[in-house]
Amino acid sequence: MAVSKFSEIDEYGFKRPADFDYEYYERIMTVYYAVLTSRALRWEKFLRKHDILDGGNTLKRYIRKGIPSSMRPEVWLKSSSAFLHRQRQPDLYQKLLKCTYDKETADQIRVDLPRTFPENIYFDQYKSSLFNVLITYSLNNKDVGYCQGLNYIAGLLLLVTKNEEHSFWLLKEVVENIVPSYHTKSMYGLITDVEVLAQLIRQRSPEIHKHIKQVGLPWEVILTKWFICIFAEVLPVETVLRIWDCIFAEGFKILFRVSVTIILRNRSEILKTHDMSELLNVFRRAIKGPQVLDTHQFLKSIFTIPGRLKRNDIEKLRTQINKARLKDKVA
């Protein structure tokens, strides 16, 4: 049997699963590495002539095709609003580090530190930084404080940026601008968006929506971790980072594009299931299988498979769902 040139540890320090398909991965990565090399050269040329803050369709197109790993921290900051917010309060992070923090919140965070990426060979060196990012954020946003799931987002940000302050501002961007009200005690925004996604599936594939309802698996069980962690600890890490490239630049609609794509691409497997256990197994395979491991093709598919999906469409569904919820509450 041929020996793979890929080790059991990926380039980000994560251990590959025991059933990892090295042969398939080697085939797709041979192509993907060529794509990455080509994109890096194009990015270098682009950044010599353009300022990321100017944005524009060219930048959007470049981001959708992938940001070179060495450029991610800068592009994430400047393609989102994190950079401008940091400019308005340049000393905020350092001031927060000096503040007295809540012991109960600190204890919660400390419990989760060893649970965050325990299989990652690099992450031990970032645990104190992770504590700093999470505790300062809890001081800055008392409505959120600390919520499980933030450790995975902040942890992956640290692995990419290798910078506490950058990670703090990007975490703030995610929690307050990209997925607001997901990480509050009520999780109001998360509950709304789970229903939004269900409606998007109903519009695009009524048979999937009907089948999942008949099987009785709540959408919350399928989607909560996807949404609360923004796919960190859900999808393969390279795929997550490519998704985050787009999320920082384009916002929440990417979260829906990814989710709709995963579900629609597994239509036939979903419709074959007879009970909740079978259906859960379909989704477990879907988030680790070849479709999402082939990062470049998967990212292409999120802009084609869901079809037309605009921010206004999502906002309208949110408004309808929240009005209906309020009406039911009053009744």
mmCIF file of C-alpha atoms in Angstrom:
data_model
loop_
_atom_site.group_PDB
_atom_site.id
_atom_site.type_symbol
_atom_site.label_atom_id
_atom_site.label_comp_id
_atom_site.label_asym_id
_atom_site.label_seq_id
_atom_site.Cartn_x
_atom_site.Cartn_y
_atom_site.Cartn_z
ATOM 1 C CA MET A 1 0.000 0.000 0.000
ATOM 2 C CA ALA A 2 1.347 3.445 -0.956
ATOM 3 C CA VAL A 3 2.375 5.748 1.883
ATOM 4 C CA SER A 4 0.744 9.195 1.848
ATOM 5 C CA LYS A 5 2.972 12.249 1.861
ATOM 6 C CA PHE A 6 0.526 13.805 4.339
ATOM 7 C CA SER A 7 1.098 13.271 8.061
ATOM 8 C CA GLU A 8 -1.472 12.521 10.757
ATOM 9 C CA ILE A 9 -1.276 16.207 11.728
ATOM 10 C CA ASP A 10 -2.582 18.851 9.337
ATOM 11 C CA GLU A 11 -0.861 22.161 8.581
ATOM 12 C CA TYR A 12 -2.789 23.918 11.375
ATOM 13 C CA GLY A 13 -1.746 21.399 14.034
ATOM 14 C CA PHE A 14 -4.969 19.357 14.161
ATOM 15 C CA LYS A 15 -4.820 15.574 14.264
ATOM 16 C CA ARG A 16 -6.600 13.963 11.348
ATOM 17 C CA PRO A 17 -9.401 11.464 12.197
ATOM 18 C CA ALA A 18 -8.618 7.751 12.264
ATOM 19 C CA ASP A 19 -10.762 7.112 9.168
ATOM 20 C CA PHE A 20 -9.232 9.982 7.173
ATOM 21 C CA ASP A 21 -9.079 9.210 3.421
ATOM 22 C CA TYR A 22 -5.464 10.095 2.625
ATOM 23 C CA GLU A 23 -5.680 8.816 -0.954
ATOM 24 C CA TYR A 24 -8.633 11.063 -1.815
ATOM 25 C CA TYR A 25 -7.084 13.997 0.040
ATOM 26 C CA GLU A 26 -3.815 13.647 -1.858
ATOM 27 C CA ARG A 27 -5.688 13.747 -5.176
ATOM 28 C CA ILE A 28 -7.600 16.937 -4.361
ATOM 29 C CA MET A 29 -4.662 18.674 -2.674
ATOM 30 C CA THR A 30 -2.428 18.163 -5.706
ATOM 31 C CA VAL A 31 -4.836 20.431 -7.570
ATOM 32 C CA TYR A 32 -5.541 22.703 -4.599
ATOM 33 C CA TYR A 33 -1.880 23.496 -3.912
ATOM 34 C CA ALA A 34 -1.514 24.653 -7.499
ATOM 35 C CA VAL A 35 -4.570 26.880 -6.998
ATOM 36 C CA LEU A 36 -3.111 28.304 -3.757
ATOM 37 C CA THR A 37 0.208 29.100 -5.422
ATOM 38 C CA SER A 38 -1.520 30.860 -8.308
ATOM 39 C CA ARG A 39 -3.816 32.805 -5.960
ATOM 40 C CA ALA A 40 -0.888 33.946 -3.767
ATOM 41 C CA LEU A 41 0.860 35.461 -6.785
ATOM 42 C CA ARG A 42 -2.340 37.198 -7.852
ATOM 43 C CA TRP A 43 -2.905 38.555 -4.323
ATOM 44 C CA GLU A 44 0.629 39.979 -4.159
ATOM 45 C CA LYS A 45 0.069 41.775 -7.454
ATOM 46 C CA PHE A 46 -3.393 42.972 -6.363
ATOM 47 C CA LEU A 47 -2.177 44.396 -3.029
ATOM 48 C CA ARG A 48 0.625 46.330 -4.723
ATOM 49 C CA LYS A 49 -2.008 48.309 -6.626
ATOM 50 C CA HIS A 50 -5.047 48.370 -4.316
ATOM 51 C CA ASP A 51 -5.969 49.192 -0.732
ATOM 52 C CA ILE A 52 -8.107 46.504 0.917
ATOM 53 C CA LEU A 53 -10.200 49.209 2.583
ATOM 54 C CA ASP A 54 -11.382 50.374 -0.836
ATOM 55 C CA GLY A 55 -13.236 47.081 -1.227
ATOM 56 C CA GLY A 56 -15.026 46.674 -4.513
ATOM 57 C CA ASN A 57 -16.051 43.707 -6.629
ATOM 58 C CA THR A 58 -12.475 42.771 -7.509
ATOM 59 C CA LEU A 59 -11.611 42.288 -3.835
ATOM 60 C CA LYS A 60 -14.818 40.316 -3.300
ATOM 61 C CA ARG A 61 -13.928 38.036 -6.208
ATOM 62 C CA TYR A 62 -10.400 37.517 -4.876
ATOM 63 C CA ILE A 63 -11.682 36.715 -1.385
ATOM 64 C CA ARG A 64 -14.182 34.164 -2.674
ATOM 65 C CA LYS A 65 -11.316 32.350 -4.407
ATOM 66 C CA GLY A 66 -9.325 32.211 -1.172
ATOM 67 C CA ILE A 67 -6.958 34.403 0.821
ATOM 68 C CA PRO A 68 -3.340 33.220 1.222
ATOM 69 C CA SER A 69 -2.818 32.178 4.850
ATOM 70 C CA SER A 70 -0.079 34.754 5.452
ATOM 71 C CA MET A 71 -2.437 37.554 4.370
ATOM 72 C CA ARG A 72 -5.542 36.414 6.272
ATOM 73 C CA PRO A 73 -5.095 38.493 9.455
ATOM 74 C CA GLU A 74 -4.828 41.764 7.513
ATOM 75 C CA VAL A 75 -7.543 40.949 4.987
ATOM 76 C CA TRP A 76 -9.987 39.731 7.646
ATOM 77 C CA LEU A 77 -9.507 42.928 9.655
ATOM 78 C CA LYS A 78 -9.760 45.308 6.717
ATOM 79 C CA SER A 79 -12.479 43.572 4.682
ATOM 80 C CA SER A 80 -14.752 43.604 7.758
ATOM 81 C CA SER A 81 -15.472 46.591 9.981
ATOM 82 C CA ALA A 82 -13.046 45.360 12.674
ATOM 83 C CA PHE A 83 -10.178 47.542 11.452
ATOM 84 C CA LEU A 84 -12.221 50.758 11.530
ATOM 85 C CA HIS A 85 -13.637 49.961 14.977
ATOM 86 C CA ARG A 86 -10.129 49.354 16.287
ATOM 87 C CA GLN A 87 -8.985 52.681 14.855
ATOM 88 C CA ARG A 88 -11.725 54.479 16.815
ATOM 89 C CA GLN A 89 -10.635 52.827 20.088
ATOM 90 C CA PRO A 90 -6.963 51.918 19.607
ATOM 91 C CA ASP A 91 -6.263 51.455 23.336
ATOM 92 C CA LEU A 92 -9.410 49.485 24.180
ATOM 93 C CA TYR A 93 -7.876 46.016 24.362
ATOM 94 C CA GLN A 94 -4.929 47.076 26.526
ATOM 95 C CA LYS A 95 -7.248 48.984 28.883
ATOM 96 C CA LEU A 96 -9.541 45.948 29.233
ATOM 97 C CA LEU A 97 -6.577 43.729 30.111
ATOM 98 C CA LYS A 98 -6.000 45.913 33.177
ATOM 99 C CA CYS A 99 -9.609 45.789 34.396
ATOM 100 C CA THR A 100 -10.886 43.657 37.264
ATOM 101 C CA TYR A 101 -12.900 40.776 35.895
ATOM 102 C CA ASP A 102 -15.781 38.698 37.222
ATOM 103 C CA LYS A 103 -14.514 35.553 38.989
ATOM 104 C CA GLU A 104 -17.467 33.394 37.924
ATOM 105 C CA THR A 105 -16.920 34.276 34.255
ATOM 106 C CA ALA A 106 -13.189 33.670 34.578
ATOM 107 C CA ASP A 107 -13.833 30.251 36.138
ATOM 108 C CA GLN A 108 -16.171 29.331 33.259
ATOM 109 C CA ILE A 109 -13.512 30.271 30.724
ATOM 110 C CA ARG A 110 -10.791 28.352 32.583
ATOM 111 C CA VAL A 111 -12.950 25.214 32.531
ATOM 112 C CA ASP A 112 -13.216 25.474 28.745
ATOM 113 C CA LEU A 113 -9.534 26.207 28.027
ATOM 114 C CA PRO A 114 -8.389 22.540 28.100
ATOM 115 C CA ARG A 115 -11.484 21.564 26.097
ATOM 116 C CA THR A 116 -10.553 23.910 23.259
ATOM 117 C CA PHE A 117 -8.752 22.058 20.470
ATOM 118 C CA PRO A 118 -7.144 19.464 22.809
ATOM 119 C CA GLU A 119 -5.998 17.516 19.734
ATOM 120 C CA ASN A 120 -4.089 20.494 18.328
ATOM 121 C CA ILE A 121 -0.327 20.214 18.844
ATOM 122 C CA TYR A 122 0.204 23.997 18.736
ATOM 123 C CA PHE A 123 -2.637 25.201 20.910
ATOM 124 C CA ASP A 124 -1.052 24.868 24.378
ATOM 125 C CA GLN A 125 0.977 28.006 23.691
ATOM 126 C CA TYR A 126 -2.238 29.969 23.002
ATOM 127 C CA LYS A 127 -4.258 29.033 26.105
ATOM 128 C CA SER A 128 -3.250 32.100 28.136
ATOM 129 C CA SER A 129 -3.939 34.276 25.073
ATOM 130 C CA LEU A 130 -7.334 32.615 24.662
ATOM 131 C CA PHE A 131 -8.166 33.436 28.283
ATOM 132 C CA ASN A 132 -7.148 37.061 27.710
ATOM 133 C CA VAL A 133 -9.254 37.425 24.560
ATOM 134 C CA LEU A 134 -12.340 35.833 26.129
ATOM 135 C CA ILE A 135 -12.150 37.653 29.467
ATOM 136 C CA THR A 136 -11.583 41.052 27.846
ATOM 137 C CA TYR A 137 -14.478 40.437 25.499
ATOM 138 C CA SER A 138 -16.717 39.527 28.467
ATOM 139 C CA LEU A 139 -15.773 42.854 30.068
ATOM 140 C CA ASN A 140 -16.441 44.769 26.863
ATOM 141 C CA ASN A 141 -19.813 43.161 26.105
ATOM 142 C CA LYS A 142 -21.659 42.405 29.322
ATOM 143 C CA ASP A 143 -24.821 41.345 27.443
ATOM 144 C CA VAL A 144 -22.879 38.370 26.098
ATOM 145 C CA GLY A 145 -20.243 37.891 28.795
ATOM 146 C CA TYR A 146 -18.931 34.436 28.025
ATOM 147 C CA CYS A 147 -20.811 31.771 26.104
ATOM 148 C CA GLN A 148 -19.596 28.294 25.111
ATOM 149 C CA GLY A 149 -18.733 28.336 21.435
ATOM 150 C CA LEU A 150 -16.829 31.603 21.705
ATOM 151 C CA ASN A 151 -13.775 29.605 22.800
ATOM 152 C CA TYR A 152 -13.687 27.785 19.443
ATOM 153 C CA ILE A 153 -14.111 30.976 17.434
ATOM 154 C CA ALA A 154 -11.479 32.880 19.425
ATOM 155 C CA GLY A 155 -9.177 29.851 19.474
ATOM 156 C CA LEU A 156 -9.182 29.499 15.695
ATOM 157 C CA LEU A 157 -8.722 33.258 15.314
ATOM 158 C CA LEU A 158 -5.590 32.994 17.478
ATOM 159 C CA LEU A 159 -4.221 30.111 15.415
ATOM 160 C CA VAL A 160 -4.619 32.233 12.279
ATOM 161 C CA THR A 161 -3.639 35.703 13.503
ATOM 162 C CA LYS A 162 -1.214 34.693 16.285
ATOM 163 C CA ASN A 163 -2.202 38.031 17.834
ATOM 164 C CA GLU A 164 -4.445 38.600 20.873
ATOM 165 C CA GLU A 165 -5.600 42.083 19.939
ATOM 166 C CA HIS A 166 -6.439 41.161 16.341
ATOM 167 C CA SER A 167 -8.363 38.137 17.625
ATOM 168 C CA PHE A 168 -10.281 40.299 20.113
ATOM 169 C CA TRP A 169 -11.428 42.714 17.400
ATOM 170 C CA LEU A 170 -12.348 39.907 14.990
ATOM 171 C CA LEU A 171 -14.282 38.099 17.743
ATOM 172 C CA LYS A 172 -16.115 41.359 18.431
ATOM 173 C CA GLU A 173 -16.904 41.625 14.713
ATOM 174 C CA VAL A 174 -18.354 38.096 14.633
ATOM 175 C CA VAL A 175 -20.458 38.348 17.793
ATOM 176 C CA GLU A 176 -21.791 41.877 17.346
ATOM 177 C CA ASN A 177 -22.007 42.416 13.586
ATOM 178 C CA ILE A 178 -22.059 39.071 11.788
ATOM 179 C CA VAL A 179 -24.213 36.957 14.131
ATOM 180 C CA PRO A 180 -25.714 39.399 16.678
ATOM 181 C CA SER A 181 -27.825 37.917 19.483
ATOM 182 C CA TYR A 182 -26.532 34.381 18.873
ATOM 183 C CA HIS A 183 -24.404 34.305 22.030
ATOM 184 C CA THR A 184 -26.675 36.148 24.456
ATOM 185 C CA LYS A 185 -28.502 34.285 27.235
ATOM 186 C CA SER A 186 -31.751 34.263 25.226
ATOM 187 C CA MET A 187 -29.965 33.279 21.975
ATOM 188 C CA TYR A 188 -32.750 35.233 20.268
ATOM 189 C CA GLY A 189 -30.870 35.730 17.000
ATOM 190 C CA LEU A 190 -29.820 32.088 16.833
ATOM 191 C CA ILE A 191 -33.374 30.827 17.379
ATOM 192 C CA THR A 192 -34.623 33.167 14.656
ATOM 193 C CA ASP A 193 -31.972 32.164 12.149
ATOM 194 C CA VAL A 194 -32.520 28.438 12.687
ATOM 195 C CA GLU A 195 -36.113 29.039 11.567
ATOM 196 C CA VAL A 196 -34.891 31.232 8.687
ATOM 197 C CA LEU A 197 -32.717 28.374 7.456
ATOM 198 C CA ALA A 198 -35.633 25.940 7.750
ATOM 199 C CA GLN A 199 -37.721 28.277 5.590
ATOM 200 C CA LEU A 200 -34.938 28.623 3.019
ATOM 201 C CA ILE A 201 -34.844 24.824 2.732
ATOM 202 C CA ARG A 202 -38.639 24.678 2.467
ATOM 203 C CA GLN A 203 -38.477 27.159 -0.441
ATOM 204 C CA ARG A 204 -35.699 25.298 -2.268
ATOM 205 C CA SER A 205 -36.559 21.700 -1.443
ATOM 206 C CA PRO A 206 -40.026 21.168 0.079
ATOM 207 C CA GLU A 207 -39.434 17.407 0.133
ATOM 208 C CA ILE A 208 -36.375 17.735 2.402
ATOM 209 C CA HIS A 209 -38.210 20.126 4.710
ATOM 210 C CA LYS A 210 -41.222 17.800 4.878
ATOM 211 C CA HIS A 211 -39.076 14.699 5.441
ATOM 212 C CA ILE A 212 -37.050 16.226 8.297
ATOM 213 C CA LYS A 213 -40.293 17.347 9.931
ATOM 214 C CA GLN A 214 -41.800 13.851 9.548
ATOM 215 C CA VAL A 215 -38.722 12.156 10.990
ATOM 216 C CA GLY A 216 -39.008 14.544 13.935
ATOM 217 C CA LEU A 217 -35.443 15.794 14.160
ATOM 218 C CA PRO A 218 -35.562 19.436 15.317
ATOM 219 C CA TRP A 219 -33.678 21.883 13.125
ATOM 220 C CA GLU A 220 -32.008 23.176 16.299
ATOM 221 C CA VAL A 221 -30.243 19.827 16.755
ATOM 222 C CA ILE A 222 -28.829 20.016 13.232
ATOM 223 C CA LEU A 223 -27.905 23.681 13.112
ATOM 224 C CA THR A 224 -27.058 25.021 16.577
ATOM 225 C CA LYS A 225 -23.376 24.059 16.611
ATOM 226 C CA TRP A 226 -22.963 25.060 12.937
ATOM 227 C CA PHE A 227 -24.237 28.553 13.743
ATOM 228 C CA ILE A 228 -22.918 29.125 17.274
ATOM 229 C CA CYS A 229 -19.343 28.152 16.288
ATOM 230 C CA ILE A 230 -19.532 29.557 12.724
ATOM 231 C CA PHE A 231 -18.552 26.025 11.590
ATOM 232 C CA ALA A 232 -15.393 25.867 13.750
ATOM 233 C CA GLU A 233 -15.148 22.347 15.212
ATOM 234 C CA VAL A 234 -17.759 21.319 12.613
ATOM 235 C CA LEU A 235 -16.177 21.342 9.151
ATOM 236 C CA PRO A 236 -12.558 20.601 8.130
ATOM 237 C CA VAL A 237 -10.366 23.506 9.214
ATOM 238 C CA GLU A 238 -9.228 24.601 5.742
ATOM 239 C CA THR A 239 -12.869 24.719 4.655
ATOM 240 C CA VAL A 240 -13.798 26.727 7.760
ATOM 241 C CA LEU A 241 -11.068 29.281 7.026
ATOM 242 C CA ARG A 242 -12.217 29.683 3.423
ATOM 243 C CA ILE A 243 -15.771 30.205 4.712
ATOM 244 C CA TRP A 244 -14.506 32.791 7.195
ATOM 245 C CA ASP A 245 -12.671 34.569 4.365
ATOM 246 C CA CYS A 246 -16.099 35.207 2.849
ATOM 247 C CA ILE A 247 -17.973 35.799 6.119
ATOM 248 C CA PHE A 248 -15.692 38.653 7.214
ATOM 249 C CA ALA A 249 -16.101 40.290 3.806
ATOM 250 C CA GLU A 250 -19.775 39.571 3.077
ATOM 251 C CA GLY A 251 -21.397 38.934 6.438
ATOM 252 C CA PHE A 252 -24.116 36.601 7.678
ATOM 253 C CA LYS A 253 -25.529 35.545 4.301
ATOM 254 C CA ILE A 254 -22.501 33.250 3.848
ATOM 255 C CA LEU A 255 -23.583 31.283 6.927
ATOM 256 C CA PHE A 256 -26.873 30.515 5.173
ATOM 257 C CA ARG A 257 -25.238 29.772 1.823
ATOM 258 C CA VAL A 258 -22.984 27.168 3.442
ATOM 259 C CA SER A 259 -25.794 25.556 5.437
ATOM 260 C CA VAL A 260 -28.211 25.395 2.491
ATOM 261 C CA THR A 261 -25.474 23.913 0.310
ATOM 262 C CA ILE A 262 -24.613 21.132 2.774
ATOM 263 C CA ILE A 263 -28.263 20.155 3.114
ATOM 264 C CA LEU A 264 -29.153 20.297 -0.590
ATOM 265 C CA ARG A 265 -26.042 18.377 -1.634
ATOM 266 C CA ASN A 266 -27.108 15.533 0.665
ATOM 267 C CA ARG A 267 -30.729 15.480 -0.499
ATOM 268 C CA SER A 268 -30.828 11.840 -1.642
ATOM 269 C CA GLU A 269 -29.198 10.551 1.559
ATOM 270 C CA ILE A 270 -31.534 12.625 3.738
ATOM 271 C CA LEU A 271 -34.636 11.328 1.947
ATOM 272 C CA LYS A 272 -33.536 7.694 2.431
ATOM 273 C CA THR A 273 -33.584 7.961 6.233
ATOM 274 C CA HIS A 274 -36.339 6.479 8.385
ATOM 275 C CA ASP A 275 -35.574 7.775 11.872
ATOM 276 C CA MET A 276 -33.676 10.440 13.794
ATOM 277 C CA SER A 277 -30.624 8.242 14.322
ATOM 278 C CA GLU A 278 -30.192 7.622 10.589
ATOM 279 C CA LEU A 279 -30.756 11.290 9.801
ATOM 280 C CA LEU A 280 -28.189 12.418 12.371
ATOM 281 C CA ASN A 281 -25.669 10.006 10.864
ATOM 282 C CA VAL A 282 -26.248 11.551 7.425
ATOM 283 C CA PHE A 283 -25.393 14.987 8.796
ATOM 284 C CA ARG A 284 -22.361 13.643 10.690
ATOM 285 C CA ARG A 285 -21.011 12.208 7.438
ATOM 286 C CA ALA A 286 -21.961 15.321 5.477
ATOM 287 C CA ILE A 287 -19.798 17.640 7.590
ATOM 288 C CA LYS A 288 -16.694 15.434 7.427
ATOM 289 C CA GLY A 289 -16.974 13.737 4.041
ATOM 290 C CA PRO A 290 -15.451 14.288 0.581
ATOM 291 C CA GLN A 291 -17.855 17.089 -0.389
ATOM 292 C CA VAL A 292 -16.567 19.445 2.319
ATOM 293 C CA LEU A 293 -12.992 18.115 2.314
ATOM 294 C CA ASP A 294 -12.597 19.298 -1.280
ATOM 295 C CA THR A 295 -12.410 22.898 -0.089
ATOM 296 C CA HIS A 296 -12.077 24.689 -3.409
ATOM 297 C CA GLN A 297 -14.996 22.915 -5.090
ATOM 298 C CA PHE A 298 -17.156 23.268 -1.988
ATOM 299 C CA LEU A 299 -16.577 27.024 -1.838
ATOM 300 C CA LYS A 300 -17.529 27.314 -5.500
ATOM 301 C CA SER A 301 -20.727 25.374 -4.816
ATOM 302 C CA ILE A 302 -21.979 27.710 -2.053
ATOM 303 C CA PHE A 303 -22.365 30.453 -4.668
ATOM 304 C CA THR A 304 -24.283 28.269 -7.126
ATOM 305 C CA ILE A 305 -26.338 25.582 -5.326
ATOM 306 C CA PRO A 306 -28.480 27.860 -3.087
ATOM 307 C CA GLY A 307 -29.334 30.083 -6.063
ATOM 308 C CA ARG A 308 -30.354 33.691 -5.463
ATOM 309 C CA LEU A 309 -29.911 34.558 -1.803
ATOM 310 C CA LYS A 310 -29.671 38.211 -0.834
ATOM 311 C CA ARG A 311 -29.341 39.897 2.534
ATOM 312 C CA ASN A 312 -32.789 41.481 2.062
ATOM 313 C CA ASP A 313 -34.374 38.041 1.568
ATOM 314 C CA ILE A 314 -32.943 36.867 4.885
ATOM 315 C CA GLU A 315 -33.902 40.081 6.679
ATOM 316 C CA LYS A 316 -37.496 39.763 5.431
ATOM 317 C CA LEU A 317 -37.720 36.191 6.734
ATOM 318 C CA ARG A 318 -36.283 37.298 10.082
ATOM 319 C CA THR A 319 -38.904 40.032 10.350
ATOM 320 C CA GLN A 320 -41.751 37.638 9.471
ATOM 321 C CA ILE A 321 -40.569 35.027 11.973
ATOM 322 C CA ASN A 322 -40.095 37.545 14.782
ATOM 323 C CA LYS A 323 -43.525 39.077 14.148
ATOM 324 C CA ALA A 324 -45.135 35.636 14.247
ATOM 325 C CA ARG A 325 -43.247 34.800 17.467
ATOM 326 C CA LEU A 326 -44.377 38.035 19.090
ATOM 327 C CA LYS A 327 -47.967 37.409 18.013
ATOM 328 C CA ASP A 328 -47.878 33.909 19.535
ATOM 329 C CA LYS A 329 -46.400 35.296 22.736
ATOM 330 C CA VAL A 330 -49.158 37.912 23.039
ATOM 331 C CA ALA A 331 -51.837 35.325 22.270
#
